[in-house]
Tab-separated table of C-alpha atoms in Angstrom:
chain	number	residue	atom	x	y	z
H	1	MET	CA	21.694	0.101	-70.600
H	2	ASN	CA	22.635	3.289	-69.066
H	3	ARG	CA	20.765	5.680	-71.980
H	4	HIS	CA	20.609	8.426	-69.586
H	5	ARG	CA	22.879	11.651	-69.645
H	6	SER	CA	25.452	10.995	-67.087
H	7	ARG	CA	24.814	14.149	-64.646
H	8	ARG	CA	27.208	12.127	-62.608
H	9	PHE	CA	30.078	12.154	-64.214
H	10	SER	CA	29.216	16.098	-65.286
H	11	GLN	CA	29.456	16.900	-62.072
H	12	ILE	CA	32.969	15.362	-61.432
H	13	LEU	CA	34.600	17.079	-64.539
H	14	SER	CA	33.614	20.052	-63.205
H	15	ALA	CA	34.686	19.763	-59.577
H	16	SER	CA	38.023	18.288	-61.123
H	17	ALA	CA	38.571	21.326	-63.266
H	18	LEU	CA	39.151	22.918	-59.782
H	19	VAL	CA	41.773	20.729	-58.026
H	20	VAL	CA	43.502	19.413	-60.858
H	21	SER	CA	46.025	20.605	-62.971
H	22	LEU	CA	44.566	20.702	-66.280
H	23	THR	CA	46.522	19.091	-69.422
H	24	LEU	CA	45.132	21.024	-72.423
H	25	ALA	CA	46.146	20.016	-75.346
H	26	GLY	CA	45.665	21.696	-78.633
H	27	CYS	CA	43.025	20.051	-80.545
H	28	GLY	CA	43.686	17.111	-82.950
H	29	ALA	CA	43.133	13.745	-83.593
H	30	GLN	CA	44.781	11.572	-80.485
H	31	GLY	CA	45.123	14.948	-77.835
H	32	ALA	CA	42.523	16.269	-75.642
H	33	THR	CA	40.278	19.152	-77.357
H	34	GLY	CA	41.243	22.783	-76.011
H	35	PRO	CA	39.541	26.143	-76.012
H	36	GLY	CA	37.942	26.571	-78.648
H	37	ASP	CA	36.258	23.541	-79.369
H	38	ASP	CA	32.569	23.085	-79.208
H	39	THR	CA	32.047	20.165	-77.218
H	40	GLY	CA	31.788	22.021	-74.072
H	41	ALA	CA	36.022	21.285	-73.518
H	42	ALA	CA	36.380	18.787	-70.515
H	43	PRO	CA	39.046	19.137	-68.156
H	44	THR	CA	41.885	16.816	-68.311
H	45	SER	CA	44.931	15.038	-66.235
H	46	SER	CA	47.125	12.236	-67.199
H	47	PRO	CA	46.636	9.413	-65.323
H	48	SER	CA	49.065	7.933	-63.444
H	49	ILE	CA	48.811	4.126	-64.872
H	50	GLU	CA	51.341	3.432	-67.526
H	51	PHE	CA	50.195	1.243	-70.445
H	52	SER	CA	52.099	-1.574	-72.132
H	53	ALA	CA	53.730	-1.833	-75.609
H	54	ASN	CA	51.030	-4.416	-76.250
H	55	ALA	CA	47.472	-3.829	-76.021
H	56	VAL	CA	46.762	-7.561	-74.932
H	57	ASP	CA	48.513	-7.144	-72.061
H	58	ASP	CA	46.479	-4.205	-70.569
H	59	LEU	CA	43.467	-6.019	-70.891
H	60	GLU	CA	42.360	-8.225	-67.251
H	61	ALA	CA	39.480	-9.706	-69.393
H	62	LEU	CA	41.695	-11.741	-71.796
H	63	ALA	CA	43.427	-13.612	-68.944
H	64	SER	CA	40.296	-14.305	-67.711
H	65	GLU	CA	38.221	-17.445	-68.231
H	66	ARG	CA	35.341	-16.291	-69.775
H	67	ALA	CA	33.660	-18.471	-72.365
H	68	ALA	CA	36.010	-18.342	-75.417
H	69	ALA	CA	34.552	-20.172	-78.393
H	70	ALA	CA	32.762	-17.507	-81.242
H	71	SER	CA	29.720	-19.768	-81.839
H	72	ASP	CA	27.970	-16.730	-83.380
H	73	PRO	CA	27.973	-16.105	-87.454
H	74	ALA	CA	28.889	-12.642	-87.234
H	75	VAL	CA	31.558	-12.716	-84.944
H	76	SER	CA	33.113	-15.348	-87.397
H	77	GLU	CA	32.694	-13.399	-89.787
H	78	ALA	CA	34.120	-10.703	-88.702
H	79	ILE	CA	37.156	-12.509	-88.013
H	80	ALA	CA	37.379	-13.788	-91.392
H	81	ASP	CA	37.227	-10.057	-92.978
H	82	ILE	CA	39.976	-8.773	-90.301
H	83	GLY	CA	42.077	-11.065	-91.806
H	84	ALA	CA	41.157	-11.380	-95.232
H	85	PRO	CA	44.281	-11.038	-97.173
H	86	ALA	CA	45.121	-7.327	-97.944
H	87	ALA	CA	47.283	-7.147	-100.992
H	88	GLY	CA	49.848	-3.712	-101.484
H	89	VAL	CA	49.125	-2.764	-97.562
H	90	ALA	CA	52.216	-2.169	-95.640
H	91	GLU	CA	53.370	-5.030	-92.743
H	92	GLU	CA	53.213	-2.462	-90.627
H	93	LEU	CA	49.608	-1.656	-91.102
H	94	LEU	CA	48.748	-5.064	-90.409
H	95	PRO	CA	47.565	-6.597	-87.197
H	96	GLY	CA	48.367	-10.033	-87.323
H	97	GLY	CA	46.590	-13.216	-87.187
H	98	ILE	CA	43.971	-13.208	-84.532
H	99	GLU	CA	44.114	-15.659	-82.001
H	100	GLU	CA	40.250	-17.328	-82.613
H	101	ASP	CA	40.968	-19.774	-79.384
H	102	ARG	CA	41.633	-16.997	-76.946
H	103	GLY	CA	39.121	-14.607	-77.758
H	104	ARG	CA	36.569	-13.629	-75.088
H	105	LEU	CA	32.914	-12.577	-74.547
H	106	LEU	CA	32.859	-9.092	-72.802
H	107	GLN	CA	29.265	-8.131	-72.825
H	108	THR	CA	26.492	-9.563	-74.574
H	109	ASP	CA	22.849	-8.020	-75.367
H	110	LEU	CA	23.515	-4.628	-76.662
H	111	GLY	CA	21.690	-1.946	-77.961
H	112	GLU	CA	18.545	-1.879	-80.237
H	113	ARG	CA	20.044	-5.343	-82.060
H	114	GLY	CA	21.320	-7.405	-79.042
H	115	SER	CA	24.413	-7.312	-79.957
H	116	SER	CA	27.703	-9.014	-78.528
H	117	LEU	CA	31.661	-7.313	-77.801
H	118	TRP	CA	34.640	-9.608	-78.198
H	119	VAL	CA	38.154	-8.810	-78.289
H	120	PHE	CA	40.303	-11.579	-79.483
H	121	PRO	CA	44.566	-10.973	-79.368
H	122	THR	CA	46.312	-10.919	-82.233
H	123	ALA	CA	49.811	-12.907	-83.006
H	124	LYS	CA	51.037	-9.466	-82.689
H	125	GLY	CA	49.558	-8.876	-79.671
H	126	HIS	CA	47.682	-6.216	-80.881
H	127	ALA	CA	43.716	-6.713	-79.228
H	128	CYS	CA	40.814	-6.617	-82.358
H	129	TYR	CA	37.170	-5.890	-81.325
H	130	ILE	CA	34.138	-6.984	-82.635
H	131	LEU	CA	30.582	-5.637	-81.784
H	132	THR	CA	28.225	-8.536	-83.766
H	133	ASN	CA	26.931	-6.527	-87.128
H	134	ALA	CA	28.176	-3.226	-86.121
H	135	GLY	CA	31.381	-3.040	-86.498
H	136	ALA	CA	35.783	-3.816	-85.585
H	137	GLY	CA	39.133	-2.772	-85.155
H	138	CYS	CA	42.056	-3.346	-83.415
H	139	VAL	CA	44.392	-1.063	-81.695
H	140	GLU	CA	48.366	-1.855	-81.284
H	141	ALA	CA	48.720	-0.275	-77.600
H	142	PHE	CA	46.853	1.826	-75.427
H	143	ASP	CA	48.860	5.032	-74.253
H	144	VAL	CA	48.221	8.218	-72.741
H	145	GLU	CA	47.154	10.274	-75.784
H	146	ASP	CA	44.889	7.951	-76.529
H	147	GLY	CA	43.240	7.758	-73.265
H	148	GLY	CA	43.908	3.941	-72.849
H	149	VAL	CA	40.527	3.393	-74.777
H	150	ALA	CA	40.090	2.198	-78.383
H	151	TRP	CA	36.408	3.227	-79.735
H	152	SER	CA	34.643	2.659	-82.904
H	153	ILE	CA	31.353	4.837	-83.550
H	154	PHE	CA	28.734	2.613	-85.739
H	155	ASP	CA	25.877	3.661	-88.024
H	156	ARG	CA	24.417	0.785	-88.321
H	157	ASP	CA	22.099	2.052	-91.211
H	158	VAL	CA	21.570	5.235	-93.321
H	159	LEU	CA	22.960	8.386	-91.497
H	160	ARG	CA	20.432	10.603	-89.441
H	161	GLU	CA	17.378	8.184	-89.726
H	162	GLY	CA	16.450	4.356	-88.578
H	163	GLU	CA	18.590	2.855	-85.571
H	164	PRO	CA	20.639	5.669	-83.748
H	165	VAL	CA	24.341	5.791	-83.743
H	166	GLY	CA	26.645	3.857	-80.866
H	167	VAL	CA	29.629	3.905	-79.758
H	168	PHE	CA	31.672	0.729	-78.372
H	169	GLY	CA	35.137	-0.263	-77.784
H	170	LEU	CA	37.814	-1.472	-75.376
H	171	ALA	CA	39.008	0.374	-72.328
H	172	ALA	CA	42.192	-1.036	-70.467
H	173	ASP	CA	42.934	-2.144	-67.375
H	174	GLY	CA	42.468	1.299	-64.732
H	175	VAL	CA	40.083	2.600	-66.407
H	176	LEU	CA	36.534	3.316	-64.310
H	177	GLU	CA	34.183	4.903	-66.181
H	178	VAL	CA	33.784	5.755	-70.135
H	179	SER	CA	31.472	8.978	-71.469
H	180	VAL	CA	30.668	10.135	-74.780
H	181	VAL	CA	29.973	13.894	-75.832
H	182	ILE	CA	27.141	14.190	-78.022
H	183	ASP	CA	26.300	17.895	-79.271
H	184	GLY	CA	28.134	18.932	-75.892
H	185	GLU	CA	26.017	16.608	-73.830
H	186	THR	CA	27.232	13.566	-72.017
H	187	TYR	CA	26.250	10.056	-71.776
H	188	SER	CA	28.007	6.868	-69.627
H	189	ALA	CA	28.863	3.746	-71.457
H	190	GLU	CA	28.102	0.970	-69.982
H	191	LEU	CA	31.563	-0.773	-69.040
H	192	GLU	CA	32.169	-3.724	-68.366
H	193	ASN	CA	34.834	-6.702	-68.747
H	194	ASN	CA	37.124	-4.218	-70.699
H	195	GLY	CA	34.749	-3.304	-72.825
H	196	PHE	CA	32.404	-0.227	-73.215
H	197	PHE	CA	29.357	0.717	-75.222
H	198	TYR	CA	27.068	3.099	-75.492
H	199	GLN	CA	24.009	3.739	-78.288
H	200	HIS	CA	21.753	6.905	-78.770
H	201	SER	CA	18.337	6.980	-78.285
H	202	ASP	CA	18.081	10.330	-81.258
H	203	SER	CA	17.786	8.367	-84.659
H	204	SER	CA	18.420	11.850	-86.508
H	205	VAL	CA	21.997	11.735	-84.545
H	206	PRO	CA	25.010	11.630	-87.354
H	207	PRO	CA	28.313	9.788	-86.287
H	208	GLU	CA	30.162	13.047	-86.527
H	209	SER	CA	28.071	14.638	-83.723
H	210	VAL	CA	30.293	12.700	-81.642
H	211	LYS	CA	32.874	14.545	-80.572
H	212	GLN	CA	34.847	13.220	-77.509
H	213	ILE	CA	34.885	9.693	-75.077
H	214	LEU	CA	35.732	10.861	-71.781
H	215	ILE	CA	38.239	8.383	-69.466
H	216	GLN	CA	37.742	8.857	-65.497
H	217	TYR	CA	40.876	6.290	-64.029
H	218	ALA	CA	40.976	4.526	-61.381
H	219	ASP	CA	43.512	7.076	-59.874
H	220	GLY	CA	40.845	9.998	-60.301
H	221	SER	CA	42.084	11.130	-63.012
H	222	LEU	CA	40.179	12.060	-66.215
H	223	ARG	CA	40.949	12.764	-69.884
H	224	ALA	CA	38.638	13.646	-72.994
H	225	VAL	CA	40.168	12.497	-76.084
H	226	SER	CA	38.188	13.695	-78.933
H	227	THR	CA	36.951	11.591	-82.158
H	228	GLY	CA	38.728	13.597	-84.650
H	229	PHE	CA	35.292	14.820	-86.284
H	230	PRO	CA	35.583	18.415	-86.835
H	231	SER	CA	34.047	21.015	-85.017
H	232	SER	CA	30.705	22.159	-86.289
R	1	MET	CA	7.754	-34.769	-118.665
R	2	SER	CA	10.374	-32.851	-118.562
R	3	ALA	CA	14.155	-33.157	-117.108
R	4	SER	CA	15.351	-31.171	-114.675
R	5	VAL	CA	18.373	-30.330	-114.265
R	6	VAL	CA	20.062	-29.724	-110.565
R	7	THR	CA	22.885	-28.099	-110.223
R	8	ALA	CA	25.357	-27.631	-107.102
R	9	PRO	CA	25.673	-24.367	-105.690
R	10	VAL	CA	29.050	-22.700	-106.821
R	11	VAL	CA	30.307	-20.841	-103.990
R	12	VAL	CA	32.894	-18.332	-105.753
R	13	ALA	CA	35.448	-16.691	-102.508
R	14	ALA	CA	34.802	-12.873	-102.987
R	15	THR	CA	38.086	-11.106	-103.721
R	16	ASP	CA	39.854	-8.517	-102.027
R	17	ILE	CA	39.699	-5.255	-103.948
R	18	THR	CA	41.621	-2.235	-102.702
R	19	PHE	CA	39.381	0.902	-104.334
R	20	VAL	CA	41.455	3.634	-103.098
R	21	ARG	CA	45.164	4.644	-101.710
R	22	GLY	CA	46.883	7.502	-100.542
R	23	ARG	CA	49.811	8.896	-98.642
R	24	GLY	CA	48.500	12.156	-96.463
R	25	GLY	CA	46.023	14.504	-98.068
R	26	LEU	CA	42.918	16.372	-97.249
R	27	THR	CA	39.333	15.955	-95.846
R	28	GLY	CA	38.565	13.389	-98.417
R	29	ASN	CA	35.740	10.478	-99.338
R	30	TRP	CA	35.690	7.470	-101.473
R	31	GLN	CA	34.109	5.239	-102.910
R	32	THR	CA	34.113	1.895	-105.782
R	33	THR	CA	32.653	2.836	-109.249
R	34	GLY	CA	30.015	-0.053	-109.227
R	35	PHE	CA	27.291	-1.944	-107.127
R	36	ALA	CA	27.920	-5.232	-106.083
R	37	GLY	CA	27.524	-7.666	-103.344
R	38	ARG	CA	30.180	-7.138	-101.059
R	39	GLU	CA	31.748	-9.003	-98.132
R	40	TYR	CA	33.610	-5.743	-95.985
R	41	SER	CA	34.281	-2.385	-96.527
R	42	LYS	CA	37.662	-1.765	-94.427
R	43	VAL	CA	40.337	0.655	-94.253
R	44	TYR	CA	43.910	0.358	-93.152
R	45	HIS	CA	45.305	3.053	-91.821
R	46	SER	CA	47.940	4.639	-89.086
R	47	GLU	CA	46.197	4.495	-85.590
R	48	GLY	CA	44.795	7.847	-84.215
R	49	VAL	CA	43.124	8.844	-87.455
R	50	ASN	CA	39.389	8.769	-87.678
R	51	TRP	CA	38.747	6.581	-90.941
R	52	GLY	CA	35.073	5.781	-91.359
R	53	ALA	CA	34.237	2.100	-93.530
R	54	CYS	CA	30.954	2.278	-95.228
R	55	TYR	CA	28.877	1.590	-97.894
R	56	ILE	CA	26.436	3.472	-100.596
R	57	ASN	CA	23.251	2.185	-101.691
R	58	THR	CA	21.384	2.313	-105.014
R	59	ASN	CA	19.354	5.487	-103.516
R	60	GLU	CA	23.151	7.193	-102.983
R	61	GLN	CA	22.743	7.093	-99.271
R	62	ILE	CA	25.773	6.483	-96.960
R	63	PHE	CA	24.760	4.063	-94.702
R	64	GLY	CA	26.630	0.911	-92.161
R	65	CYS	CA	29.327	3.608	-91.235
R	66	VAL	CA	32.403	2.620	-88.305
R	67	HIS	CA	34.708	5.666	-87.537
R	68	SER	CA	37.684	4.721	-85.568
R	69	SER	CA	40.965	5.699	-84.901
R	70	ASN	CA	41.709	2.015	-85.093
R	71	ASN	CA	43.493	0.272	-87.386
R	72	PRO	CA	42.176	-1.340	-89.313
R	73	THR	CA	38.694	0.105	-89.115
R	74	VAL	CA	36.164	-2.594	-90.346
R	75	GLN	CA	32.573	-2.549	-91.910
R	76	PRO	CA	31.511	-6.388	-91.369
R	77	ASN	CA	28.438	-6.830	-92.751
R	78	ASN	CA	27.666	-7.832	-96.615
R	79	ALA	CA	26.132	-5.511	-98.377
R	80	TYR	CA	25.020	-5.277	-102.071
R	81	ALA	CA	26.494	-1.195	-102.280
R	82	ARG	CA	29.337	0.536	-103.663
R	83	GLY	CA	32.078	0.810	-101.030
R	84	HIS	CA	33.066	3.867	-99.290
R	85	CYS	CA	35.410	5.491	-96.953
R	86	MET	CA	36.209	8.799	-95.480
R	87	PHE	CA	38.368	10.687	-93.307
R	88	GLY	CA	37.346	14.125	-91.498
R	89	GLU	CA	40.963	15.249	-90.503
R	90	ASP	CA	43.080	17.506	-92.834
R	91	ASN	CA	46.963	16.816	-93.485
R	92	LEU	CA	47.063	13.520	-93.388
R	93	THR	CA	50.840	12.668	-93.944
R	94	THR	CA	50.959	8.513	-93.994
R	95	ILE	CA	49.987	6.116	-96.000
R	96	TRP	CA	46.042	4.501	-96.241
R	97	ASN	CA	44.146	1.768	-98.200
R	98	CYS	CA	40.593	1.520	-98.862
R	99	HIS	CA	39.257	-1.876	-99.485
R	100	THR	CA	36.248	-3.403	-100.195
R	101	THR	CA	35.052	-7.087	-101.913
R	102	GLN	CA	33.865	-8.349	-105.415
R	103	PRO	CA	32.403	-11.069	-106.372
């Protein structure tokens, strides 16, 4: 696992600022951060890749022959939790039934608890990702605004103590590198099989210190996506 | 000799509850009123808005947080706690639902 600050990616971003046409969007939940943020506003450019209407179609890992059986009880529990009845929730907010037998194990032995990262398609074409004993989420479709990634920030115990905060998620095909910005510093995530993971080394850092996800694409373009936490 | 009575454990499925639901609003935090053994904390919301699904322990500390702009955002671990959810962005305009379970 790479817990070291990503100087190389920072250098890429700095150099790219000189040569790419910047597309600095306004501050917001989905857009790239712009001037005024305290996160070391990164240059962004739109990737040339296009994303599908369904997230599952942008994840090569789901078409692979990798292990599918979710024998880990923590995975089964998370699947059940995602699919649990949710009375009163509008149909469009439900991800659809998880197709458990089509799941894929993306990464193993992650972080302090040796977690595993899984992805499962749903009947609606959404992709649900699970980090065992940490968290889960589903994404309907990737798009340029979200940088072609689906992310979650986890802190498994009491805030600011114990196990450090971490970030995990899915990266669509065409994403070459994922980094996270924490308190203005950039750290590389482990990216493999459309899954990415990073766990910080400082237990005192709360989730809201994770301000941005930086994405580099195979075509050389870059994008910085805000996590939506307000600037401190 | 005293007779002993052995009873089979009764497994009762937890019930999903919506402890807060809304449309729009400003930055906020919500929690269940009581503690109980819970199977998850999760939020259904529009994609693109950062929500947190957490718990609160008996020391009134927030723990086990999962933040995400994906839907739903799920904290899948079991805990004896209050269910807790939060979002940190102002001027939300969409519908959202915070869920947990109770015995």
